[in-house]
Short mmCIF file of C-alpha atoms in Angstrom, two decimals:
data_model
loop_
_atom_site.label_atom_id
_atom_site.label_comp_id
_atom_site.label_asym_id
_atom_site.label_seq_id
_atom_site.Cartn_x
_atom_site.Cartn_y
_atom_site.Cartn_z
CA UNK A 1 18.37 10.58 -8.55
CA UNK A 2 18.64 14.17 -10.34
CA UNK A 3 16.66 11.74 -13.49
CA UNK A 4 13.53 11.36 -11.31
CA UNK A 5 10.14 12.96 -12.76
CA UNK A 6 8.40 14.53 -9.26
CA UNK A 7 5.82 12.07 -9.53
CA UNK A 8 8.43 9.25 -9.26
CA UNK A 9 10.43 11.25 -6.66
CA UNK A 10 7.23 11.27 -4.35
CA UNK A 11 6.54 7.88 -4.86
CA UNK A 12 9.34 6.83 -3.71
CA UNK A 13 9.26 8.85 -1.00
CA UNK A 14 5.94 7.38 -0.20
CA UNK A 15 7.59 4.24 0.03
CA UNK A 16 10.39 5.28 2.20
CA UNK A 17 8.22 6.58 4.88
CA UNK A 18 5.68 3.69 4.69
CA UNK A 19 8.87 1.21 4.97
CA UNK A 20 10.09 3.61 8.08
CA UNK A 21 6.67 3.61 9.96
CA UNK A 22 6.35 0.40 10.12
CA UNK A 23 9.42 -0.54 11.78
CA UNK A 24 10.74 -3.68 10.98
CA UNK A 25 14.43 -2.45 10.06
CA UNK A 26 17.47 -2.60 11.45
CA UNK A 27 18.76 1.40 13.16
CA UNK A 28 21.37 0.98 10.18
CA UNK A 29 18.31 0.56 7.39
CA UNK A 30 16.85 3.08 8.84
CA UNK A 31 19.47 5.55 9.05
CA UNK A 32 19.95 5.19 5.14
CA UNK A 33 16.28 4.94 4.14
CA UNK A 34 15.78 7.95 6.52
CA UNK A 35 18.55 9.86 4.57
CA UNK A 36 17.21 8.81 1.01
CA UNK A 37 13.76 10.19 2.33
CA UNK A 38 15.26 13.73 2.88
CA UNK A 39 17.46 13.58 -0.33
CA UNK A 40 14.26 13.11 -1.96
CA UNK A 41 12.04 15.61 -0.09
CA UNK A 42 14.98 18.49 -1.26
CA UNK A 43 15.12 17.05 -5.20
CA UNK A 44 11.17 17.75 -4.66
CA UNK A 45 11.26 21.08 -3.21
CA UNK A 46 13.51 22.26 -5.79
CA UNK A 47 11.50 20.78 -8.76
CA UNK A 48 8.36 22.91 -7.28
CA UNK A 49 10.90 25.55 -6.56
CA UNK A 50 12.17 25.53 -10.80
CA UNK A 51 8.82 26.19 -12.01
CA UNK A 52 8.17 29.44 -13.81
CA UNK A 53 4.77 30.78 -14.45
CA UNK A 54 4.20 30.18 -18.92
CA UNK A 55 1.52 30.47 -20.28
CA UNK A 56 1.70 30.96 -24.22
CA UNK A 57 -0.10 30.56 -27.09
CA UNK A 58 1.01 28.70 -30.32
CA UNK A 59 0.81 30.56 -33.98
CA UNK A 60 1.30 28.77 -36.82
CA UNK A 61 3.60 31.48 -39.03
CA UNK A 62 4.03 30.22 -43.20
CA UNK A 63 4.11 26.46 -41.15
CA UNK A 64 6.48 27.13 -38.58
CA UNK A 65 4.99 27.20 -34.72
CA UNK A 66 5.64 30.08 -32.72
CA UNK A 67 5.15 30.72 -29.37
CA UNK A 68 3.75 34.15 -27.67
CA UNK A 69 3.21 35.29 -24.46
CA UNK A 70 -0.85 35.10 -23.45
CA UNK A 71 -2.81 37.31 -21.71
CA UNK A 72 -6.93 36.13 -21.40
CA UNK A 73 -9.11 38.93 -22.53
CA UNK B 1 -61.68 -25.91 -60.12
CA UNK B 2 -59.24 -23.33 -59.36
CA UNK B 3 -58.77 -22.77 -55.12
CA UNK B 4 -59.81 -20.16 -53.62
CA UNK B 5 -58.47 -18.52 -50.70
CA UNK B 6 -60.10 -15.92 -48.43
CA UNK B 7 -59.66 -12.11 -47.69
CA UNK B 8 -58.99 -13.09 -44.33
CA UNK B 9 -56.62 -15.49 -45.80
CA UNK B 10 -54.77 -13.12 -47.73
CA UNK B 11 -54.40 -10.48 -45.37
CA UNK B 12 -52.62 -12.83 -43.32
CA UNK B 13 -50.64 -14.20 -45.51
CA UNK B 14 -49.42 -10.41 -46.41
CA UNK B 15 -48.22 -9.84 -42.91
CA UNK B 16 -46.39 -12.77 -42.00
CA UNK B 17 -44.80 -12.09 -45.80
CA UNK B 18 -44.01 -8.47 -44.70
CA UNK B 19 -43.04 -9.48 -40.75
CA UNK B 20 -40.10 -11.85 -42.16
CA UNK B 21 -38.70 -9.07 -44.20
CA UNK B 22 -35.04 -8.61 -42.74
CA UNK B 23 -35.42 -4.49 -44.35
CA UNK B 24 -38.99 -3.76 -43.43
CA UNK B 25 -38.33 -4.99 -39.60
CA UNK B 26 -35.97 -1.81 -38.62
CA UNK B 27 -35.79 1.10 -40.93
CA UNK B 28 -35.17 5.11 -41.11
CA UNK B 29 -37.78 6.58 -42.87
CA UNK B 30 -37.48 10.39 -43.48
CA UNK B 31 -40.66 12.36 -44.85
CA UNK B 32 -43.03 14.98 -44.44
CA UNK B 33 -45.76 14.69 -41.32
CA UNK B 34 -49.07 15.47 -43.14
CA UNK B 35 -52.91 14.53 -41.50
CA UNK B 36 -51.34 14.28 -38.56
CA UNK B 37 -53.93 13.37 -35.48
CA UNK B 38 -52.98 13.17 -31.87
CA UNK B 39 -55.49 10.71 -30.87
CA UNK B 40 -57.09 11.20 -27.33
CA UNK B 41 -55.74 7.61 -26.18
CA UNK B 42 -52.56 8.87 -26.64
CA UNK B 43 -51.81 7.45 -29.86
CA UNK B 44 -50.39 9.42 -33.21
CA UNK B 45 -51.80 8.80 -36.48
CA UNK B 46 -50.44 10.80 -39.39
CA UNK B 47 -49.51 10.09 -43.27
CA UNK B 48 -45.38 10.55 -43.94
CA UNK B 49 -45.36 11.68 -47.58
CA UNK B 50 -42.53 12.86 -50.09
CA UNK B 51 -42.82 14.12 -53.63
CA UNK B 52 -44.71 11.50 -55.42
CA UNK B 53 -46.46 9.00 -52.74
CA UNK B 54 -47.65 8.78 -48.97
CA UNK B 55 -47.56 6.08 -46.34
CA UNK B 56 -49.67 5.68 -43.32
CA UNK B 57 -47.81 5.87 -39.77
CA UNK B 58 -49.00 4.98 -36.65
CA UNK B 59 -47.15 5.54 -33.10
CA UNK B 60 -48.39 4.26 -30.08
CA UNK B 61 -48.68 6.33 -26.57
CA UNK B 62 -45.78 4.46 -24.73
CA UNK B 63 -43.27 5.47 -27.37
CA UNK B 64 -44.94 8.85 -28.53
CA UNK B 65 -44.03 10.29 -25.10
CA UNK B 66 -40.70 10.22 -26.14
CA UNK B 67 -40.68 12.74 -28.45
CA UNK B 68 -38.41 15.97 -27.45
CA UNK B 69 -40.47 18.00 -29.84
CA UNK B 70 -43.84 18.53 -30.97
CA UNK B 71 -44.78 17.01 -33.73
CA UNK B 72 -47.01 18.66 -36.30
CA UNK B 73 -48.22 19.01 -40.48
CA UNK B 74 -45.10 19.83 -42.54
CA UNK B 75 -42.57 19.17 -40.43
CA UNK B 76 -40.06 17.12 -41.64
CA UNK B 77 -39.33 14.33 -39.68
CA UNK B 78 -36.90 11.37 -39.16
CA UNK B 79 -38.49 8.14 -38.09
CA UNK B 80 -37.25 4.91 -36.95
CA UNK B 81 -39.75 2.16 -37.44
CA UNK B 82 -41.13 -1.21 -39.14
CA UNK B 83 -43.84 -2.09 -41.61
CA UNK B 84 -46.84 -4.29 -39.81
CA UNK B 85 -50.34 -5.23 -41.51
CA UNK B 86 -53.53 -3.94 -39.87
CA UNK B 87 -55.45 -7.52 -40.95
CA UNK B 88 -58.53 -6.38 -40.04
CA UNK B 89 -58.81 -3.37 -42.61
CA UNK B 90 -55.81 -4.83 -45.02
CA UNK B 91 -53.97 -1.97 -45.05
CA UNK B 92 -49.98 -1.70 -44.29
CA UNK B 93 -48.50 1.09 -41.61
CA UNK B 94 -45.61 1.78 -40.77
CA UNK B 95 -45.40 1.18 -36.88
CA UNK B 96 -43.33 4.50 -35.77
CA UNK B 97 -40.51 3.62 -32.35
CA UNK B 98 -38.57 6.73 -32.43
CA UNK B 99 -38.94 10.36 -34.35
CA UNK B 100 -36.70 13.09 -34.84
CA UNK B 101 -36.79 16.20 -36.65
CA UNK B 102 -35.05 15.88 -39.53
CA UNK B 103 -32.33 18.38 -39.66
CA UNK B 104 -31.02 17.59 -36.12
CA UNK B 105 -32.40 13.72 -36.60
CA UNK B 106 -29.88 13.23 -39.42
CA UNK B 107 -26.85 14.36 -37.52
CA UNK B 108 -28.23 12.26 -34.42
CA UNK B 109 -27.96 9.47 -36.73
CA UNK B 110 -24.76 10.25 -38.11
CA UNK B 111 -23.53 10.23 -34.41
CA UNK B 112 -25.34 6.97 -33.56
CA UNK B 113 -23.56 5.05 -36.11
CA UNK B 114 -20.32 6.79 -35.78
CA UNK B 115 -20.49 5.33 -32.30
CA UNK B 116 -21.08 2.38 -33.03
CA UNK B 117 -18.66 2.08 -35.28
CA UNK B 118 -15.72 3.01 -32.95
CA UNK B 119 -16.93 1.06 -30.60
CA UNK B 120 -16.20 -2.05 -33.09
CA UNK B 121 -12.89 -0.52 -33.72
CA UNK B 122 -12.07 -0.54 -29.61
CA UNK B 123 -11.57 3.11 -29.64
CA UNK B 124 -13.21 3.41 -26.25
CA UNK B 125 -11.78 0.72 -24.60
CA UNK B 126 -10.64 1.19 -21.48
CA UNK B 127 -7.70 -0.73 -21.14
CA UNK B 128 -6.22 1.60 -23.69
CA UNK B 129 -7.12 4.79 -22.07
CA UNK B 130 -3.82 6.44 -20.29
CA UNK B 131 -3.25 7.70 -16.86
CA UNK B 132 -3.50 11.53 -16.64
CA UNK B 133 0.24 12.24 -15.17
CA UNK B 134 -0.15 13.56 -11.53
CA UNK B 135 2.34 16.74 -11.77
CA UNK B 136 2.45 17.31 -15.63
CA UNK B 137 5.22 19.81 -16.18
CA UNK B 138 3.68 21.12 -19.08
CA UNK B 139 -0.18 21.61 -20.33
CA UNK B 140 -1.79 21.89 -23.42
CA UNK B 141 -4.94 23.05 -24.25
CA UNK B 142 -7.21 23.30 -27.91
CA UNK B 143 -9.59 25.58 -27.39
CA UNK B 144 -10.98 29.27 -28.96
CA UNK B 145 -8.92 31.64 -27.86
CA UNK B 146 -11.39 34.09 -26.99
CA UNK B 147 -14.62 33.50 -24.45
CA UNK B 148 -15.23 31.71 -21.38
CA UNK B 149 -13.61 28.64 -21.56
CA UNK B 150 -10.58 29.87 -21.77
CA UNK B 151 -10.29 32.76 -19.25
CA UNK B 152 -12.15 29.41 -16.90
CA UNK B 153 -9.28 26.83 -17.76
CA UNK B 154 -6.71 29.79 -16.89
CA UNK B 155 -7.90 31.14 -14.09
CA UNK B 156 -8.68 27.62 -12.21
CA UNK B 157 -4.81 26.77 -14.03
CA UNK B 158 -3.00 29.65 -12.05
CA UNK B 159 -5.20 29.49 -8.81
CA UNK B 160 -3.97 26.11 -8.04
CA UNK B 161 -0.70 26.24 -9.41
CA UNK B 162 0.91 30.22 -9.81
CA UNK B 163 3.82 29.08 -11.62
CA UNK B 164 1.88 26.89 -14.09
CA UNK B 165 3.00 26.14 -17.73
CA UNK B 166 0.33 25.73 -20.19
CA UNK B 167 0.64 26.41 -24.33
CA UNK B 168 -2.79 26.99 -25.99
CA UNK B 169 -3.56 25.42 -29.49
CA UNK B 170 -6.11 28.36 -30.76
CA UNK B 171 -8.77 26.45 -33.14
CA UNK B 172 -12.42 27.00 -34.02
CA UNK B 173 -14.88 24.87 -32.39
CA UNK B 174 -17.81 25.22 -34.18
CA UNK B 175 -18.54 25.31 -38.30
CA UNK B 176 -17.42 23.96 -41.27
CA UNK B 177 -13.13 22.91 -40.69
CA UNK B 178 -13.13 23.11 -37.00
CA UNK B 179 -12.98 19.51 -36.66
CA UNK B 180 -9.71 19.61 -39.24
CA UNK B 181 -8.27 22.30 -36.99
CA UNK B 182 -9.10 20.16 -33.59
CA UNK B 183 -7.27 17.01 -35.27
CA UNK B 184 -4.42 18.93 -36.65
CA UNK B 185 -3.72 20.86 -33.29
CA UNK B 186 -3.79 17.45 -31.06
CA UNK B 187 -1.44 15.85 -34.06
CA UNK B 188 0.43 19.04 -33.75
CA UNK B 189 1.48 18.48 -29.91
CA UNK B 190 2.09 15.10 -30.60
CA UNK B 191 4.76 16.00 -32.76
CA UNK B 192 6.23 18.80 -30.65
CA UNK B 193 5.99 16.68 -27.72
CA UNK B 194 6.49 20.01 -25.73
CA UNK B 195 3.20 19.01 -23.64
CA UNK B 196 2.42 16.20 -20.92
CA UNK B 197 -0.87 16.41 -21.00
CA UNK B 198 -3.90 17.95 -23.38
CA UNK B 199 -7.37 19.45 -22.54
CA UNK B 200 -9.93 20.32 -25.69
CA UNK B 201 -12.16 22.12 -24.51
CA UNK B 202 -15.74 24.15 -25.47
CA UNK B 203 -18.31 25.62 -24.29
CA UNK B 204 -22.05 24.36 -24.21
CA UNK B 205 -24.26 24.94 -27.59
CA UNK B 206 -26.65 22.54 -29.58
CA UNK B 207 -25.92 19.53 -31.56
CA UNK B 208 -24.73 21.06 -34.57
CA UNK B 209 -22.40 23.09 -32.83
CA UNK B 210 -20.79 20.28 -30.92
CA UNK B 211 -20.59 18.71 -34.35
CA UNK B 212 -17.06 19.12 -34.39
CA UNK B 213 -16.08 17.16 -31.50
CA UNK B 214 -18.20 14.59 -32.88
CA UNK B 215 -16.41 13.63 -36.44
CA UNK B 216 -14.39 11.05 -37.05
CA UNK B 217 -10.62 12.91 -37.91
CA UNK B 218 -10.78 14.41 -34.11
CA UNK B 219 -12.01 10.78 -32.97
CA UNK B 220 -8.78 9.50 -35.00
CA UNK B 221 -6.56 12.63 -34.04
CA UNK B 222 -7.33 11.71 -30.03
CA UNK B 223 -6.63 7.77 -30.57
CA UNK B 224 -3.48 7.86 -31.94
CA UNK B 225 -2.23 10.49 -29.40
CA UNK B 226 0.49 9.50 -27.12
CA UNK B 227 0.08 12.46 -25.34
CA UNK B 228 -3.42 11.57 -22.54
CA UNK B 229 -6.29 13.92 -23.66
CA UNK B 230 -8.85 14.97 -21.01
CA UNK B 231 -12.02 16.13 -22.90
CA UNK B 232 -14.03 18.81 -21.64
CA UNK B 233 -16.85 19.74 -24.28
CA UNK B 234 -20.17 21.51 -23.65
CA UNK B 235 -22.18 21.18 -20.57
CA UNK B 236 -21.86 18.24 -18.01
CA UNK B 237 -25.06 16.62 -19.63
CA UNK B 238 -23.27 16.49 -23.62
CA UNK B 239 -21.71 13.80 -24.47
CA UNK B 240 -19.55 14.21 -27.40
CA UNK B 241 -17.46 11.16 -29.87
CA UNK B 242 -14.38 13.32 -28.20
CA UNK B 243 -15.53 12.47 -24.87
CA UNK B 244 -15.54 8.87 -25.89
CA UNK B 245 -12.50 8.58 -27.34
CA UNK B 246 -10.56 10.87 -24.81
CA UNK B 247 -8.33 9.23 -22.00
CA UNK B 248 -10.80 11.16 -19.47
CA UNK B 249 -14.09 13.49 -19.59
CA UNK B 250 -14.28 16.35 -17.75
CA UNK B 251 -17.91 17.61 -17.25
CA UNK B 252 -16.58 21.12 -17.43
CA UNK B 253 -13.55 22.86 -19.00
CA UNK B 254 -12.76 24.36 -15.05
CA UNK B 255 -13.27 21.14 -14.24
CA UNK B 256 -10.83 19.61 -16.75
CA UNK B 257 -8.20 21.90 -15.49
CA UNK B 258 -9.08 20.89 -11.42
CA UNK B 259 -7.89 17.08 -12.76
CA UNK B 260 -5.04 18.39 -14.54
CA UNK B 261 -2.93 21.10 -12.73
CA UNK B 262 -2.51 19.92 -8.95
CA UNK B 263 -2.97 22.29 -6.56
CA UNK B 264 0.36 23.68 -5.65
CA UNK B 265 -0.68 24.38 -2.17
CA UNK B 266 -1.97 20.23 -1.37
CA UNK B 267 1.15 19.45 -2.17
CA UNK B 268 3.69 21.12 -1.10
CA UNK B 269 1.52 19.85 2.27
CA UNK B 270 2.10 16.84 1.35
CA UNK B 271 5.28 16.99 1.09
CA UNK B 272 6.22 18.80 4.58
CA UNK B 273 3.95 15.85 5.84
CA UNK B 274 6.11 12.94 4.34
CA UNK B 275 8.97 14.86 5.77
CA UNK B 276 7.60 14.85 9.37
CA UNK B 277 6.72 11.64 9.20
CA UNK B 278 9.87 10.80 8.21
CA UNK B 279 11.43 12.50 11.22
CA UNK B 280 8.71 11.24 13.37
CA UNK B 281 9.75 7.43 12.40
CA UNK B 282 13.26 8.02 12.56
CA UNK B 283 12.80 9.55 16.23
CA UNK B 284 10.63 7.33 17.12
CA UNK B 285 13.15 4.61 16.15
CA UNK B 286 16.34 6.15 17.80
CA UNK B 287 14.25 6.33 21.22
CA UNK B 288 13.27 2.85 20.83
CA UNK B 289 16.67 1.68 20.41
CA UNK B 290 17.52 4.12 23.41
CA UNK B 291 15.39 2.27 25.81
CA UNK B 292 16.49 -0.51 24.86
CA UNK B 293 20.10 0.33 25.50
CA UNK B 294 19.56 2.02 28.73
CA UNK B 295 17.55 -0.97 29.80
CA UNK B 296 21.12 -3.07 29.35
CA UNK B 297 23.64 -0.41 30.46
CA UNK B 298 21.02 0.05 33.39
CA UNK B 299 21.58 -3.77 34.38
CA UNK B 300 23.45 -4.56 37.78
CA UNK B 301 26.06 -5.96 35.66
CA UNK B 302 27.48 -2.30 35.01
CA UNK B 303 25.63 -0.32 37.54
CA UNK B 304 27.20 -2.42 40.58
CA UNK B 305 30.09 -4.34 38.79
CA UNK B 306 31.81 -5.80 41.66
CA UNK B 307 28.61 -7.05 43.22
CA UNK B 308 30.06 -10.50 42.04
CA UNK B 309 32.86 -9.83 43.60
CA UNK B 310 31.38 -9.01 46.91
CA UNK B 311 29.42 -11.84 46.75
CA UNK B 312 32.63 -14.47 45.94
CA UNK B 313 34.46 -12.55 49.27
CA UNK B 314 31.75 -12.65 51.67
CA UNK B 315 31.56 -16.70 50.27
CA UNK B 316 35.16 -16.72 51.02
CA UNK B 317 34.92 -15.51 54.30
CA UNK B 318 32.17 -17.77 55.66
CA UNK B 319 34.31 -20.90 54.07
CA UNK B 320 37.34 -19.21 56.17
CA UNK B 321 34.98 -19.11 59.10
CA UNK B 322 33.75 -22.45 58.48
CA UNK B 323 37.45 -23.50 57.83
CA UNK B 324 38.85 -21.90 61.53
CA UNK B 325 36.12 -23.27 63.32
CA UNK B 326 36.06 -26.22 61.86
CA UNK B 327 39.55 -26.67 62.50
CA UNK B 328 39.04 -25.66 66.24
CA UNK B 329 36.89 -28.53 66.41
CA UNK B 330 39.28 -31.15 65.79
CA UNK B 331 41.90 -29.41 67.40
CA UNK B 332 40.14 -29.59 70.64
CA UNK B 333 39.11 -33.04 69.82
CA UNK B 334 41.93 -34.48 69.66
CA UNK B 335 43.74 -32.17 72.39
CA UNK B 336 40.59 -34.22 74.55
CA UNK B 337 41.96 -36.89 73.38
CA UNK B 338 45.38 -36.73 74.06
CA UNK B 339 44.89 -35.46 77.29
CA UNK B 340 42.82 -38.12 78.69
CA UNK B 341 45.19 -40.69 77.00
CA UNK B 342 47.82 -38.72 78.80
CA UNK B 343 46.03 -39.17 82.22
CA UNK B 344 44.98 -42.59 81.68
CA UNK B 345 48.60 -43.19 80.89
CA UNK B 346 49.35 -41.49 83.88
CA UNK B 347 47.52 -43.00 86.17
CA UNK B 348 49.09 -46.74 84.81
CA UNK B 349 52.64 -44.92 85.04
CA UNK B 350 55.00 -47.33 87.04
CA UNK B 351 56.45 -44.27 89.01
CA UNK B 352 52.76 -43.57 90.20
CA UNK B 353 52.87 -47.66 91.31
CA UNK B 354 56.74 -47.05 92.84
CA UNK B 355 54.99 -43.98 95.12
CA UNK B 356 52.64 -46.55 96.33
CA UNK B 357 55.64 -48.48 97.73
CA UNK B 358 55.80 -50.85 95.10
CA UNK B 359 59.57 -51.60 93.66
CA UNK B 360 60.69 -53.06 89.97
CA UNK B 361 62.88 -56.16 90.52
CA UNK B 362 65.58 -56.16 87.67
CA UNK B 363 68.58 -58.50 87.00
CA UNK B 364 70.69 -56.18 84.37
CA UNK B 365 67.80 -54.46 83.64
CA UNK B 366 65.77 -57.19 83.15
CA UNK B 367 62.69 -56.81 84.79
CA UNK B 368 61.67 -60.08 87.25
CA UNK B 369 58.40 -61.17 86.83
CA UNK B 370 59.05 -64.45 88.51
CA UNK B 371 60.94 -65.67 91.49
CA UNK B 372 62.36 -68.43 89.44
CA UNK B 373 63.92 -65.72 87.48
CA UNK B 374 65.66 -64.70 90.48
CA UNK B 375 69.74 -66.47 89.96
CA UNK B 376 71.48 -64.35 92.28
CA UNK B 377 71.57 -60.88 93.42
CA UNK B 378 69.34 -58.22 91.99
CA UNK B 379 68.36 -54.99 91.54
CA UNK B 380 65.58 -53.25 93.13
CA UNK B 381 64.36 -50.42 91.72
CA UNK B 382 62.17 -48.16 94.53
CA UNK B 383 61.11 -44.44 93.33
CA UNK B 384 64.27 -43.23 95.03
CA UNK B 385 66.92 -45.22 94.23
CA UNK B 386 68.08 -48.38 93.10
CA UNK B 387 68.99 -51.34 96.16
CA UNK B 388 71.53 -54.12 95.64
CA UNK B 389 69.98 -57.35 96.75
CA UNK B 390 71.32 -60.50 98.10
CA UNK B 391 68.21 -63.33 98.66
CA UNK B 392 68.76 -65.04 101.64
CA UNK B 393 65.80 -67.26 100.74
CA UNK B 394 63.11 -67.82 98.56
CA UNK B 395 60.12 -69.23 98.54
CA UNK B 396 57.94 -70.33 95.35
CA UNK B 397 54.20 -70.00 95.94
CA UNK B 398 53.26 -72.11 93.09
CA UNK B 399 54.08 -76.11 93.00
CA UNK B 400 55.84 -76.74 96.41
CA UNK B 401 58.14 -79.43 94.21
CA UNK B 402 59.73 -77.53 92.49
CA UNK B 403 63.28 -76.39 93.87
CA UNK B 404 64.31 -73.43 92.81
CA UNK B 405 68.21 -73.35 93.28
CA UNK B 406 70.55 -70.26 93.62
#
C-alpha cells in the first residue's frame, strides 16, 4: 500500500467507492472495501500533506549539475 | 521531299514535351522579381531573373491572393511552380502556385520538408505519444530563465499547487546553438530522471526565432524521451516541429503549466468527496441491512412468542370441551337406555305378575308349565310365601284321552 503513486492510490479509491455505491456486496465486503477506502483516503492525505514547496534551477558547473534555489525576477 | 511540320505544330509538340517532364511539373524556383505588373484582372506578370538569364512568370488571381506579402521589383522571392507553353505566342512561363520571400521562404521550406520527413519516420504518431501523469511529483521545465514565460509557468505552478516542485533547465531559445542547448537539457532530465514530467517553453516571435524549436536534434531530443514533454512554444496560432513531436501542445506556456500541476485545491475536494461517499455508501448499507433485520426481529414470531402456544391451549380446550360433552352425550344415552330397559324389564318382572295374584308352580324348583308335569305335590310360589300343595284332582284341558295319572 505505502508503494502506491497518488494517482494509483486515487484510482483505486475510485474503484472502491464506485464498487460501494452500487451495492451488490455482502455487509462483510463492504465492511473491508469500506476500510480499504479510508486506508487509502489517509495514504492520500499524507502524500499531499509530504509535499514541500521546490522550485530550483539546474547549473551545469565544469559538467556536474547543480541545483539552486530560484527566485523569478 | 523532306516533311514539314507547322508552327502550330511545333508549339504543341513543345508543351506536351515540357508537360510530361517529371522536374518541370513541381519545382522551387528562387530569383529576383523584376518587370513585375499587377494586372487589373487580378493576375501577376513579372520576369524572375538571377545573374546571367531571366524567365517569364505568370500567377493567376486565385492563387496570387495568397500571398502574405507584397510583392514588388527586387525582391527576392521563393516560388513554387511548373513550366507550361503559352501555344499561341510560343513562348514558355513558368506558371507561379505559391511565393515566398526568400529569406523567410527558405526556412519555410526547410520546415516543410523537415515535416514531412518525420512524419515518414512516425515521429508524430499518436499511438506513441505518452499520457501526461495526473499528480507528477516533480516538474521540469526548459525555458530562458529570464522574461515572461517563466515568471507565467511559475506563478500559474504555485497558484494551483503552493507546495509545488519544479527544476528549471535554463537554455537559449532563440539564435545560433539554442536548439543544441534545448536537446541537451531534455537528454539531460532523461538521464537524471529527477523529473515526471517536462514543459519547453517560449515566448511568441517570428519564424526565425522559433527556428530552434523547429530543428531536427530537439525533434530527436523529444522522441527518444521517456520522460512526456508538453510543448508550449510561441503564441497559440505557431506551430512549431516541437509541438509535433511533443507528447502534448500547450497553446500557451500558462497554459502548459494549467495541464501539468493539478490544482491542489480540486483535489483535495475530491478527495473529501470520495471519502463522503464512502461513508454515505457504507451508511446507507448498514441502514439497509437494519431494516431488514428489524423487519425479522419485528415478526410475531419474537414479538408474541407464545402466540403458538396460546393458540395449541385454546385448541386443547375446545377438544376438552368437545371431549366432556361429547362424553355427556353417550353417557346419557346409554343411561336412557338402561333405564328404559330397566323399566321394560320391570314391568315383565314375575314379582310385578305375583302382585297381580298370579303364583309360580314349582316341583323342586322346577317351574310347571304343564299340568302333566304335575307328579305329586308341589310348590306354589305366591309373592308372600311359598304353599305346599296336595292336587286333589286335575283336569287336562287339551286331548280329553289322555289320562294323566298321579
Amino acid at each position: 500500500m505505502k508503494k502506491l503513486t497518488y494517482e494509483e492510490s486515487v484510482e483505486k479509491l475510485e474503484n472502491i467507492v464506485d464498487q460501494l455505491e452500487e451495492g451488490n456486496i455482502s455487509l462483510d465486503e463492504s465492511l473491508k472495501l469500506f476500510e480499504q477506502g479510508i486506508e487509502l483516503s489517509t495514504h492520500c492525505n499524507k502524500l499531499l500533506q509530504e509535499v514541500e514547496k521546490k522550485i530550483t534551477i539546474l547549473i551545469n558547473q565544469d559538467g556536474e549539475i547543480k541545483e539552486e534555489g530560484f527566485e523569478a525576477e | 521531299m523532306t516533311k514539314t511540320i507547322t508552327v502550330s505544330q511545333v508549339n504543341k509538340y513543345l508543351k506536351d514535351l515540357i508537360a510530361n517532364d517529371y522536374i518541370l511539373s513541381n519545382f522551387w524556383l528562387c530569383g529576383e522579381i523584376s518587370n513585375f505588373k499587377n494586372h487589373s484582372s487580378g493576375h501577376l506578370y513579372f520576369t524572375l531573373k538571377d545573374d546571367s538569364s531571366t524567365i517569364k512568370c505568370v500567377m493567376f488571381k486565385t492563387q496570387a491572393q495568397m500571398i502574405k506579402f507584397v510583392p514588388k521589383d527586387g525582391l527576392k522571392v521563393l516560388i513554387n511552380g511548373y513550366i507550361s507553353v503559352f501555344e499561341r505566342d510560343g513562348v514558355y512561363q513558368v506558371y507561379v502556385q505559391e511565393m515566398l520571400p526568400d529569406g523567410v521562404g527558405q526556412l519555410y521550406l526547410a520546415y516543410e520538408q523537415l515535416k514531412e520527413k518525420l512524419t515518414k519516420k512516425g515521429y508524430f504518431d499518436e499511438e506513441i505519444k505518452k499520457a501526461i501523469p495526473k499528480f507528477p511529483k516533480s516538474i521540469g521545465v526548459i525555458t530562458s530563465p529570464t522574461g515572461a514565460v517563466i515568471r507565467d509557468i511559475l506563478n500559474v505552478s504555485t497558484r494551483r499547487n503552493p507546495n509545488v516542485n519544479i527544476k528549471i533547465m535554463p537554455v537559449a531559445v532563440q539564435g545560433q546553438g539554442a536548439c543544441y542547448e534545448i536537446a541537451n537539457a531534455i537528454r539531460k532530465f532523461n538521464q537524471l530522471k529527477n523529473v515526471e514530467v517536462i514543459i519547453v517553453a517560449r515566448g511568441g516571435g517570428s519564424i526565425e526565432d522559433l527556428w530552434p524549436f523547429n530543428e531536427e536534434v530537439v525533434a530527436d531530443a523529444i522522441f527518444e524521451s521517456v520522460i512526456p514533454i508538453v510543448s508550449a512554444v510561441g503564441h497559440e496560432t505557431d506551430f512549431t516541429i516541437c509541438d509535433f513531436v511533443a507528447d502534448l501542445r500547450a497553446p500557451t506556456p500558462s497554459a502548459a503549466a494549467e495541464i501539468v500541476v493539478p490544482d491542489i485545491a480540486d483535489v483535495d475536494w475530491r478527495l473529501r468527496n470520495y471519502i463522503n461517499r464512502l461513508k454515505n455508501a457504507l451508511t446507507s448499507k448498514v441502514e439497509q441491512e437494519k431494516q431488514i433485520l428489524n423487519k425479522y426481529i419485528n415478526s410475531w414470531v419474537f414479538k408474541r412468542p407464545y402466540d403458538k402456544v396460546y393458540e395449541l391451549n385454546m385448541n386443547l380446550d375446545k377438544l376438552s370441551k368437545n371431549l366432556s360433552k361429547s362424553m355427556s352425550i353417550y353417557i346419557n344415552d346409554r343411561k336412557q337406555k338402561a333405564s328404559f330397559a330397566i323399566s321394560k324389564l320391570d314391568s315383565l318382572s314375575p314379582l310385578k305378575t305375583l302382585l297381580r295374584g298370579y303364583c309360580i308352580a314349582q316341583d323342586n324348583d322346577k317351574t310347571i308349565t304343564s299340568v302333566k308335569q304335575i307328579a305329586g305335590d308341589f310348590n306354589l310360589k305366591l309373592i308372600d310365601g311359598d304353599v305346599l300343595v296336595s292336587p286333589k284332582n286335575i283336569e287336562y284341558k287339551g286331548d280329553k284321552d289322555e289320562k294323566i295319572n298321579i
